[in-house]
Coordinates of C-alpha atoms and ligand atoms in Angstrom, one line a residue:
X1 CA 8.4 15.1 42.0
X2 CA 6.3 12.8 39.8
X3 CA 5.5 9.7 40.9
X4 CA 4.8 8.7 44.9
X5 CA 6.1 5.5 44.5
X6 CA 9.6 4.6 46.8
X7 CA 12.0 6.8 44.6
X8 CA 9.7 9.5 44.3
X9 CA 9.2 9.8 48.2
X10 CA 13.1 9.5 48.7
X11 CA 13.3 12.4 46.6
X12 CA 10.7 14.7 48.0
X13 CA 12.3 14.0 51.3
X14 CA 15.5 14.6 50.6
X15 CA 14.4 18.0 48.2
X16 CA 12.8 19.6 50.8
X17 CA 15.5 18.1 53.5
X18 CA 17.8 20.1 51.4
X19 CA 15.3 23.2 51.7
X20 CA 13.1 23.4 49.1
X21 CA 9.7 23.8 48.3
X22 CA 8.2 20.6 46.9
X23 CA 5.1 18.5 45.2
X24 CA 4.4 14.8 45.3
X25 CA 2.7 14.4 42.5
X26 CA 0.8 11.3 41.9
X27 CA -2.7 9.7 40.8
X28 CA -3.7 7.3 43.5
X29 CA -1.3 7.3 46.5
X30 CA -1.9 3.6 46.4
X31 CA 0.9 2.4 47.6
X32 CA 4.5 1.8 46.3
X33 CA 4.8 -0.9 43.9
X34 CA 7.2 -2.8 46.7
X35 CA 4.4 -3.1 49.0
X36 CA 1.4 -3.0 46.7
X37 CA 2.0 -5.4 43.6
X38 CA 6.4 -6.1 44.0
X39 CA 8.6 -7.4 46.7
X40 CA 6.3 -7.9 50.0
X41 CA 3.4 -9.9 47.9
X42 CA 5.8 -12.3 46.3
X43 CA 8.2 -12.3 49.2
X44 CA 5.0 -13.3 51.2
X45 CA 3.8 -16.2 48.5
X46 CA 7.3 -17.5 48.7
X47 CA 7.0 -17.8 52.3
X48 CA 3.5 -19.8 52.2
X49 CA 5.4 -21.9 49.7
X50 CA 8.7 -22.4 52.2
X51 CA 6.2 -24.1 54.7
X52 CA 4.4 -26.2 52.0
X53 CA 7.8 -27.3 50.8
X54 CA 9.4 -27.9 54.4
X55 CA 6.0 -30.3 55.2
X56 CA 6.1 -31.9 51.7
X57 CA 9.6 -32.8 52.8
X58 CA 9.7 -33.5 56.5
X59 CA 10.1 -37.3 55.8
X60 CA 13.8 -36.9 54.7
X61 CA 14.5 -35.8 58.1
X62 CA 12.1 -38.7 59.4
X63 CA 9.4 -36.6 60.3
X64 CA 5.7 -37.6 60.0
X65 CA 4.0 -34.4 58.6
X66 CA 0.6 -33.8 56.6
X67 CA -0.7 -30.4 55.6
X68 CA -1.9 -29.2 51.8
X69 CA -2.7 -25.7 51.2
X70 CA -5.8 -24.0 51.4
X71 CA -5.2 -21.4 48.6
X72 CA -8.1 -19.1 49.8
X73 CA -6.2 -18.8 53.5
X74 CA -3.0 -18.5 51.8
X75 CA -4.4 -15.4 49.6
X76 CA -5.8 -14.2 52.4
X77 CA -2.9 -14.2 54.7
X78 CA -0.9 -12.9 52.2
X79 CA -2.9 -10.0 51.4
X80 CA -3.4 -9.1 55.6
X81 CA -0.2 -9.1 55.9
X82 CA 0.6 -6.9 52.4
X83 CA -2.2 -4.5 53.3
X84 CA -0.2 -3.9 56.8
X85 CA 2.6 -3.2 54.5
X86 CA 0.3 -0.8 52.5
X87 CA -0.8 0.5 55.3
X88 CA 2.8 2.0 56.5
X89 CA 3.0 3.8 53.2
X90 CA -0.3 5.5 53.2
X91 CA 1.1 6.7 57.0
X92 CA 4.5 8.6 55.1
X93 CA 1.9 9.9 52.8
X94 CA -0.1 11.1 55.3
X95 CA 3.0 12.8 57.0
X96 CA 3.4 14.9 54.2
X97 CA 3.5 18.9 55.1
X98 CA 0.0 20.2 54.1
X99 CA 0.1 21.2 50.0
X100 CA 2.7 18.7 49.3
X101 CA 0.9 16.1 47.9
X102 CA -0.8 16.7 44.5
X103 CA -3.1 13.7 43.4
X104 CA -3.3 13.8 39.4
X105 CA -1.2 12.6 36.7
X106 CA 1.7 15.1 35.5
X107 CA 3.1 15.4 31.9
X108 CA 5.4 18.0 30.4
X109 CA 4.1 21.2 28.8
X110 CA 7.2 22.7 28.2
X111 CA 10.8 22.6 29.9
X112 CA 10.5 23.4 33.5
X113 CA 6.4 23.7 33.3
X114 CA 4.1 20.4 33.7
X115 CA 0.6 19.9 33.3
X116 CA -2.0 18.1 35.5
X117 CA -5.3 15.8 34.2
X118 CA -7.1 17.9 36.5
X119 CA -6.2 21.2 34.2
X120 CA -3.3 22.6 36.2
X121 CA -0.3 23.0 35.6
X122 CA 2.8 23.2 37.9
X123 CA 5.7 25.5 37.2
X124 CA 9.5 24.4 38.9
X125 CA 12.9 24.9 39.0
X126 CA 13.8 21.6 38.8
X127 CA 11.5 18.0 38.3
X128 CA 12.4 14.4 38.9
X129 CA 10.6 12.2 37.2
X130 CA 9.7 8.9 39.4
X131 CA 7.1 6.9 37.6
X132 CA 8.6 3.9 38.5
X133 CA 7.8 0.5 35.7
X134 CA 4.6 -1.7 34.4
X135 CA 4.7 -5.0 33.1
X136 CA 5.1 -5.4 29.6
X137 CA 2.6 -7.9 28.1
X138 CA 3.6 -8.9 24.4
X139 CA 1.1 -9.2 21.5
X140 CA 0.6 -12.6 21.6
X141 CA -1.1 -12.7 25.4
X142 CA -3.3 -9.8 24.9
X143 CA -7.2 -10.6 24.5
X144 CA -7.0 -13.0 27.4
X145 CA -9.5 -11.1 29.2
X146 CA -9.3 -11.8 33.3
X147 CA -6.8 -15.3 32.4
X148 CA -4.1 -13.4 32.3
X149 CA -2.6 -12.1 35.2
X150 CA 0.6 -9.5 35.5
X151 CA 2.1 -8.8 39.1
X152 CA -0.5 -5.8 39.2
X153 CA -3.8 -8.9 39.7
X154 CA -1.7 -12.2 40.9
X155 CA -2.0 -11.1 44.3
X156 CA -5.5 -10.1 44.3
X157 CA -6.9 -14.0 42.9
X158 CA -9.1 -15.1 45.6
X159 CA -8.0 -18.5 45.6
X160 CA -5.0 -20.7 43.7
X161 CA -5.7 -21.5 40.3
X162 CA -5.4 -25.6 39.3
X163 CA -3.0 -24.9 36.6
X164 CA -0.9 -22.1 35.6
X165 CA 1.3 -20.8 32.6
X166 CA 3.9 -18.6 33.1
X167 CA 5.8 -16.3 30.6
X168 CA 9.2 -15.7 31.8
X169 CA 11.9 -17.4 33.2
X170 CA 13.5 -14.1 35.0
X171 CA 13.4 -13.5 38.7
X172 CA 9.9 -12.5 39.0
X173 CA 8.6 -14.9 36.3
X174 CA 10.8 -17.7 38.2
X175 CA 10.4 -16.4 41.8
X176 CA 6.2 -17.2 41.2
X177 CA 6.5 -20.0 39.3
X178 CA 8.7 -22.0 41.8
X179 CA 6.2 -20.4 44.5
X180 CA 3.0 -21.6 43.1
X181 CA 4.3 -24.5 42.2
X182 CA 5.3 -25.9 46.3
X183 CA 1.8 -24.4 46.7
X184 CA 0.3 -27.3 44.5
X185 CA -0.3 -25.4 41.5
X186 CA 0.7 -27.1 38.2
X187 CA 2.9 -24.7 36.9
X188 CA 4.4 -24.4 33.4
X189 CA 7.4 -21.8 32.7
X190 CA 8.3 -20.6 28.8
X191 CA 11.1 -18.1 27.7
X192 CA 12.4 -17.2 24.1
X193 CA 15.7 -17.6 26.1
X194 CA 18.0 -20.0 27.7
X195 CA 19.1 -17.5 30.9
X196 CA 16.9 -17.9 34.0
X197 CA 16.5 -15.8 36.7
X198 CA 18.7 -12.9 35.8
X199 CA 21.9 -15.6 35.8
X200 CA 24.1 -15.5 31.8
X201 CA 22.8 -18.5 29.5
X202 CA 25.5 -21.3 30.4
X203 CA 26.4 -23.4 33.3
X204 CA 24.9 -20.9 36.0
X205 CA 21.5 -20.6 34.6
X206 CA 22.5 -24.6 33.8
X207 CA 22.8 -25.3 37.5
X208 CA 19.6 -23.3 38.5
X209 CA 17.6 -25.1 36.0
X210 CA 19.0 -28.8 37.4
X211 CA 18.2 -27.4 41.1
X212 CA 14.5 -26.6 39.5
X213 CA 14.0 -29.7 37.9
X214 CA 10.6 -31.9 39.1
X215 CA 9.5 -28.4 40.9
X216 CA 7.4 -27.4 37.8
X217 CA 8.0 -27.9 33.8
X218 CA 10.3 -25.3 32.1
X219 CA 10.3 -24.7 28.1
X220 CA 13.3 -22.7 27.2
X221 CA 13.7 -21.5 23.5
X222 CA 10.5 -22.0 22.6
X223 CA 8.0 -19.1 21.2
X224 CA 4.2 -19.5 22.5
X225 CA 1.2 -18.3 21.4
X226 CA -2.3 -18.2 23.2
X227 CA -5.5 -18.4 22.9
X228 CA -8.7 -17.8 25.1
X229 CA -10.9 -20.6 25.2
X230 CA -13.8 -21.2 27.8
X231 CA -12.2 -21.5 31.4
X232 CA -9.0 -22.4 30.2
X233 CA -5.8 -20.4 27.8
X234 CA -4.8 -23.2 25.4
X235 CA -0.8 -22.8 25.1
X236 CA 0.8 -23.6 21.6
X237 CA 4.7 -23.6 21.8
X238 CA 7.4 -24.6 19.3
X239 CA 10.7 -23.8 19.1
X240 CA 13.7 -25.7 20.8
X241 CA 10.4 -28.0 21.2
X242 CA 7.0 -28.2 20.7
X243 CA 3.4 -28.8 22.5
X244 CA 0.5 -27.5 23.7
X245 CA -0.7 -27.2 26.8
X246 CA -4.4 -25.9 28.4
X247 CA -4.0 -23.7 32.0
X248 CA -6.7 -22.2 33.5
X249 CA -4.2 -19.0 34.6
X250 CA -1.5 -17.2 32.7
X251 CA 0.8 -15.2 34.4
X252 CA 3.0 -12.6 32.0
X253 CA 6.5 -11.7 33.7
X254 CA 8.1 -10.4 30.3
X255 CA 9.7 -8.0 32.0
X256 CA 8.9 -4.6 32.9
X257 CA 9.2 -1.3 31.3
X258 CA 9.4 1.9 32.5
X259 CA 6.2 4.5 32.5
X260 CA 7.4 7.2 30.6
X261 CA 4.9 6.9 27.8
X262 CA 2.1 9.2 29.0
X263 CA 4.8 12.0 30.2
X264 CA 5.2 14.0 26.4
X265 CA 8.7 14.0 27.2
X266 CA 9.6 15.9 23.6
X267 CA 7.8 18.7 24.9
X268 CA 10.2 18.3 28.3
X269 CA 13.3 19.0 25.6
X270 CA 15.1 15.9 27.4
X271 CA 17.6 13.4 24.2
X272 CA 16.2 10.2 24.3
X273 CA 17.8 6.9 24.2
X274 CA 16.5 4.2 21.7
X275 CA 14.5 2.7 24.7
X276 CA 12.5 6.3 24.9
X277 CA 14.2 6.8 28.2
X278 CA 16.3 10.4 28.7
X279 CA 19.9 10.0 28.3
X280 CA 20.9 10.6 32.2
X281 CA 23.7 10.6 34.5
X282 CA 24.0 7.7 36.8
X283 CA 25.8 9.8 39.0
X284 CA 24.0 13.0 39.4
X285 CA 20.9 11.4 38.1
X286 CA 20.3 14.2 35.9
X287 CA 18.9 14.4 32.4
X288 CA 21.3 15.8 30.1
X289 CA 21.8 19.2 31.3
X290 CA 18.5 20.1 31.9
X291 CA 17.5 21.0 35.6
X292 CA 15.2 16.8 35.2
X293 CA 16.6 13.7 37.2
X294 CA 15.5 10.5 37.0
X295 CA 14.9 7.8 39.3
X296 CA 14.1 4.3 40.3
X297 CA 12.3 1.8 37.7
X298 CA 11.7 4.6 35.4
X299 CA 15.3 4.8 34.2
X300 CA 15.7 1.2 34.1
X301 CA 19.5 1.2 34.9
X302 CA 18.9 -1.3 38.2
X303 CA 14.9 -2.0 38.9
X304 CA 15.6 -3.2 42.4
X305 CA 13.8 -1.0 45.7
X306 CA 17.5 -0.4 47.6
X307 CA 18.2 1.5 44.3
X308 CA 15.1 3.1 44.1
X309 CA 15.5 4.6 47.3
X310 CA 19.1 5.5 46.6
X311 CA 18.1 7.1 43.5
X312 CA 15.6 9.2 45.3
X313 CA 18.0 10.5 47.6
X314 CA 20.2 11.9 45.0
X315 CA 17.4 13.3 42.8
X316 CA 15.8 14.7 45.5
X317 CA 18.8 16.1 46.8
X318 CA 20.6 17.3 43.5
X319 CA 17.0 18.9 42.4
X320 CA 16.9 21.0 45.3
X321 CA 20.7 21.9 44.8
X322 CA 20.9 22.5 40.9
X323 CA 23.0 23.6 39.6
X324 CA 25.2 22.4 42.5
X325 CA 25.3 18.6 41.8
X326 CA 26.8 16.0 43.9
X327 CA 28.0 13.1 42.2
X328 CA 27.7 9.7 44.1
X329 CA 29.7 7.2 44.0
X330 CA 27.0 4.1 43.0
X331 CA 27.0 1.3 45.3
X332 CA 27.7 -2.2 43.9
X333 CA 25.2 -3.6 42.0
X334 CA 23.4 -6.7 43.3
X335 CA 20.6 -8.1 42.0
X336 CA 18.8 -11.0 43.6
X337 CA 16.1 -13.8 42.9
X338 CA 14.4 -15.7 45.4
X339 CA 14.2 -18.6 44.1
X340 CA 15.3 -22.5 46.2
X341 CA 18.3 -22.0 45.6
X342 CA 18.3 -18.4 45.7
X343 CA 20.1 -16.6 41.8
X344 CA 22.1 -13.7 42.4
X345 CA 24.3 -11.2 40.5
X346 CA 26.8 -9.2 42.4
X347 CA 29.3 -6.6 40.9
X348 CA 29.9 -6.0 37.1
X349 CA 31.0 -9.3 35.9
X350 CA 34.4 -8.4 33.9
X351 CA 34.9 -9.8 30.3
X352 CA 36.9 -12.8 30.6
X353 CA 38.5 -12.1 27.2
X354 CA 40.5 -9.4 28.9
X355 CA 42.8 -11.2 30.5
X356 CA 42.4 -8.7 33.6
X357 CA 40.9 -11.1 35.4
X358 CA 40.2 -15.1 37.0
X359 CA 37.5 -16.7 37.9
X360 CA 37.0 -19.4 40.3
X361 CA 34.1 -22.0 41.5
X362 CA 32.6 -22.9 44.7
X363 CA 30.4 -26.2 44.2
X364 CA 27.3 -26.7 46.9
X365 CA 26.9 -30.1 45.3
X366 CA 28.7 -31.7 48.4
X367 CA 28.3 -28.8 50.7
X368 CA 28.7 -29.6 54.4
X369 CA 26.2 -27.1 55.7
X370 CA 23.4 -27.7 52.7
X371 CA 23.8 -31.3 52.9
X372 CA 23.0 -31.1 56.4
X373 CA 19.6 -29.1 55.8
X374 CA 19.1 -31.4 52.5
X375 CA 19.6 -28.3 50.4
X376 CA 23.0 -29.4 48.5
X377 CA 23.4 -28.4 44.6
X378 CA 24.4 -25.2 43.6
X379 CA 27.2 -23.2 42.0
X380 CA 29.0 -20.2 43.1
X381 CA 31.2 -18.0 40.4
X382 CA 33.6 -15.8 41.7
X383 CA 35.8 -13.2 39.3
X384 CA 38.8 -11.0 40.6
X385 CA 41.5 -9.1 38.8
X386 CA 44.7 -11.6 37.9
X387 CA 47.1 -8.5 39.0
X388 CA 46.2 -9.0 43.6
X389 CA 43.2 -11.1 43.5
X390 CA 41.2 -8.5 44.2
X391 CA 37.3 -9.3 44.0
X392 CA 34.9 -8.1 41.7
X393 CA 31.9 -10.2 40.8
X394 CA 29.9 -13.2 41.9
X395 CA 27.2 -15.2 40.2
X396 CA 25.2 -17.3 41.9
X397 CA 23.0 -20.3 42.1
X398 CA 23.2 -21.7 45.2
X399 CA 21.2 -22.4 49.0
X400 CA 21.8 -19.4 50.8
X401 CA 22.7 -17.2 47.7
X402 CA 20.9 -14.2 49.3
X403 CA 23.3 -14.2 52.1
X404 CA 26.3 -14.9 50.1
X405 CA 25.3 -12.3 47.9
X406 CA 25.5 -9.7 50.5
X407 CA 28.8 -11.0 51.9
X408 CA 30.5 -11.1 48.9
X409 CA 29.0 -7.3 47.8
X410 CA 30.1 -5.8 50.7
X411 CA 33.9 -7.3 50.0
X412 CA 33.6 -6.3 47.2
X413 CA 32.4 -2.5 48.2
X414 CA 35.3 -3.0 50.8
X415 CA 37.7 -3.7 47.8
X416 CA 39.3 -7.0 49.8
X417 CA 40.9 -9.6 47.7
X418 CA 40.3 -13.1 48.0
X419 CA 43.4 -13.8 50.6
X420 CA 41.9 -10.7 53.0
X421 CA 38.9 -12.5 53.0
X422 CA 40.4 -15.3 53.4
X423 CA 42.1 -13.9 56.6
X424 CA 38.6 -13.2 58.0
X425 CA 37.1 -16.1 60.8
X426 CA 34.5 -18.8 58.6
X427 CA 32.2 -20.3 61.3
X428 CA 31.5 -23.8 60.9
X429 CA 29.4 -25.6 59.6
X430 CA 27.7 -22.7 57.6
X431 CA 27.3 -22.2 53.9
X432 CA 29.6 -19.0 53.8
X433 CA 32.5 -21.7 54.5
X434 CA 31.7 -23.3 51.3
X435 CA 33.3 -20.1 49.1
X436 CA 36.7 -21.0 50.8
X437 CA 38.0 -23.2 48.1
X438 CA 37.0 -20.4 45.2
X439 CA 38.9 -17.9 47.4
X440 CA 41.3 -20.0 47.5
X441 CA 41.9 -21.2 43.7
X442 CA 41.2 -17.0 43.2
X443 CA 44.6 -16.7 45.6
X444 CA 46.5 -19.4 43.3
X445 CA 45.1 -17.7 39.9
X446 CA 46.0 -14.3 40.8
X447 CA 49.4 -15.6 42.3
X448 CA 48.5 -13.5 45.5
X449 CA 49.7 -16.4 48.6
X450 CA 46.8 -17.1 50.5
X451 CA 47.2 -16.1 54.5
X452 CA 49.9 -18.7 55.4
X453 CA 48.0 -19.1 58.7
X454 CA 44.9 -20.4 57.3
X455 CA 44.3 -24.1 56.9
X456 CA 43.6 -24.7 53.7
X457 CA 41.4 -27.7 53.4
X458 CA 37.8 -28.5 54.6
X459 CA 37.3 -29.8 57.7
X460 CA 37.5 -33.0 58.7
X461 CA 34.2 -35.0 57.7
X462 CA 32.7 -32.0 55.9
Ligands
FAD1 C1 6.6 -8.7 41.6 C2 7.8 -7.9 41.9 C3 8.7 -8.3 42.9 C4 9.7 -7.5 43.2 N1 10.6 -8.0 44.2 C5 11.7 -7.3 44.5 C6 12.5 -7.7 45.6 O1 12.3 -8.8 46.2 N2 13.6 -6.9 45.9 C7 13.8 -5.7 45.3 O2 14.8 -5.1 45.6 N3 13.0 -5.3 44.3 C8 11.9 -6.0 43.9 N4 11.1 -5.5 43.0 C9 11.4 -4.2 42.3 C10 11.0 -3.0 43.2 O3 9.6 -3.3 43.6 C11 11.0 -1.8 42.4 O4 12.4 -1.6 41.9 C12 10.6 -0.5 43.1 O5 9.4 -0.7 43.7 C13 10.6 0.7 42.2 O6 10.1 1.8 42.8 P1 9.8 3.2 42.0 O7 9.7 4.3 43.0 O8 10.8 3.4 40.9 O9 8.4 2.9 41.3 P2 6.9 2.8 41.9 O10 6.9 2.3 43.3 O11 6.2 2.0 40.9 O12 6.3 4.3 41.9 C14 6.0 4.9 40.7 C15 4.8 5.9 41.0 O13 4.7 6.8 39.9 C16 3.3 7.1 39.7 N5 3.2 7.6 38.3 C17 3.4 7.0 37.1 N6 3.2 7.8 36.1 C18 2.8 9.0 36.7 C19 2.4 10.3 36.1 N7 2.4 10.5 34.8 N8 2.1 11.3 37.0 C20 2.1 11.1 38.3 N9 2.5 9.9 38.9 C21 2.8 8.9 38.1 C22 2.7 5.7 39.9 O14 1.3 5.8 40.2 C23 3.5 5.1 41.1 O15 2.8 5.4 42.3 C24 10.0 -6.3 42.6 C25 9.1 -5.8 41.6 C26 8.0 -6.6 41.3 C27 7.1 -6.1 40.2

């Protein structure tokens, strides 16, 4: 297995579960890029920047409350706490059966044969390649010396810059931006694009951009180019506008791509997509026919850790098995931004062109339950086939979203239709309530009659 990040352990688990002999094969056993650099980091910045933004706002609920942030505690709880994190990983690692673990970097010598910096080289039945992503930083931002940060340094500044660029208006780019930003940071966001957060370009990504609005400044469209100057990266957009702007930070989240560049994959005899990534099987996870699976971030199919894991599992297990492959059924793709209100994708949003399917809204503009925590504004999209009403997508943009977005997946993994889920108890007052009317304009659309002993309208007052 190459790579010890959380696909590759899955898989060596799961491999050696399944009774074979295995390697972890890695460089550093740092850490997995979800508790090292990815999801506990910024899922720990966001939460600094929740508290700052519930203070900042206390007053709306007539609550006296002072409090600024002290960016060099904030870094520093934030990196206890990720270093516990850490910590738990380097623990599996160390749970490893003696001769597992391999620390070097692997590349392929020849199908079925790898070859190790250190000068050895491994020989196996059967490989999964887990090398997980990096961030991508275009032309334009290179040269910036130690001003421009990726996810793999923003966690390790000592204190919170005065002033910050960011490039990228996707979950990550977004997720940070909004974060720093309730921190006190002055915070500017640019994309080539129009989508934000992971949402379609259109009234979604609309909505999340209104709900931003006065957090931070956000420059969509443009193109911007950089340049170094002493203490400070002056910022020269143009495009669907045009400015310049000096931070003393930039933060790159351009995406990321996956590592597959230093593993001489021709020499691996794997057919390439245009992306450089081996044509694979999302079901068995295997690389053409060759006994090679890929896994997690390195395929790039769906870059989110419950995948990774997933992915692992089957690698791991259909590596030890080959050529006995089982073929999983893929769970429901869902895809999630943490941003106030929370952006989420769930499902494969159908073509509407088809004709095979309605869509209806849920607005959080006039929500009972957000209005009562001051959190009202959002959008919720839902889509279902026009032949029983039966759901499959949401797109969201709404308080809550990260809940929803796990509600509606698991319907959707369930395969209810709107009017089942209908049938099923909404406590009041809660934000889950508020998809009622889409479920019900869904039940309408799709002619399927909504449960005839449901009330249909929102409560009284709410
Ligand atoms: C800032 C950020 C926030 C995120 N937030 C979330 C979130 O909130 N929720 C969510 O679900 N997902 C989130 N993600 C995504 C999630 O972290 C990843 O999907 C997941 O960590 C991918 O795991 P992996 O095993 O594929 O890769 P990794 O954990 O990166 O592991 C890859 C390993 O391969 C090793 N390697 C690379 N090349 C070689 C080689 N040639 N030889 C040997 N070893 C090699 C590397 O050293 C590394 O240890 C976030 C990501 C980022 C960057």
């Amino acid at each position: 297995v190459i790579g010890a990040g959380t696909a590759g352990l899955a898989a060596e688990r799961h491999a050696r579960a399944a009774g074979a002999r295995t390697l972890l094969i890695d460089p550093a056993f740092a850490g997995t890029t979800c508790a090292t650099v990815g999801c506990m980091p910024s899922k720990l910045l966001i939460a600094a920047a929740d508290v700052a933004h519930t203070l900042g706002r206390a007053g709306r609920f007539g609550i006296e409350a002072r409090g600024r942030p002290d960016g060099r505690r904030v870094m520093a709880r934030l990196r206890k706490e990720r270093d516990r994190f850490v910590a738990g990983v380097k623990k599996s690692f160390r749970a490893l059966p003696a001769g597992v673990r391999i620390e070097a970097t692997a590349r392929f010598a020849a199908p079925g044969r790898l070859l190790l910096d250190d000068g050895r080289s491994v020989a196996a039945r059967a490989i999964v390649i887990a090398t997980g992503a990096a961030p991508v930083v275009p032309k334009p931002f290179r040269g910036l010396g130690d001003r421009l940060l990726t996810n793999e340094t923003l966690f390790e500044m000592a204190d919170l810059p005065a002033s910050l660029g960011v490039i990228g208006a996707g979950p990550l780019g977004l997720e940070m931006a909004q974060a720093l930003a309730r921190l006190g940071v002055e915070v500017t966001v640019f994309d080539q694009a129009r989508a934000l957060a992971g949402l379609p370009e259109g009234e979604l990504s609309e909505r999340l951009r209104r709900a931003l609005a006065g957090e931070f400044a956000l420059h969509l469209g443009v193109e911007v180019r950089a340049r170094a100057e002493p203490g400070f990266v002056l910022l020269e957009w143009s495009g669907s506008g045009s400015g310049t702007h000096r931070v003393e930070r930039l933060l790159v989240a351009a995406g990321r791509a996956p590592r597959l560049d230093g593993l001489a994959l021709d020499a691996a005899g794997l057919r390439l997509d245009r992306a450089g990534v081996p044509v694979f099987d999302p079901g068995t996870l295997q690389c053409g026919d060759a006994p090679v699976f890929i896994a997690g971030d390195a395929n790039d199919r769906r870059p989110v850790l419950h995948e990774a894991t997933a992915e692992g599992t089957i690698a791991g297990r259909n590596a030890a098995a080959w050529p006995d492959l089982g073929h999983a059924g893929r769970m429901v793709p869902l895809a999630l931004a943490f941003t106030r209100p929370e952006a989420a994708t769930v499902g494969e949003v159908p073509d509407m062109a088809d004709g095979a399917h309605v869509s209806a809204d849920a607005s959080y503009d006039d929500q009972g339950r957000a209005r009562v925590e001051a959190r009202e504004g959002g959008l919720v999209r839902l889509f279902a086939t026009s032949d029983g009403g039966r759901l499959v997508a949401a797109q969201i943009a709404a308080p809550g979203g990260g809940h929803l977005a796990h509600l509606l997946a698991w319907a959707i993994a369930a395969r209810m239709t709107a009017a089942e889920v209908l049938a099923r108890p909404f406590y009041h007052p809660t934000l889950e309530e508020g998809l009622q009317p889409a479920l019900r304009a869904l039940c309408a659309a799709a002619r399927s009659p909504a449960p005839w002993d449901r009330d249909d309208r929102p409560p009284p007052g709410a």
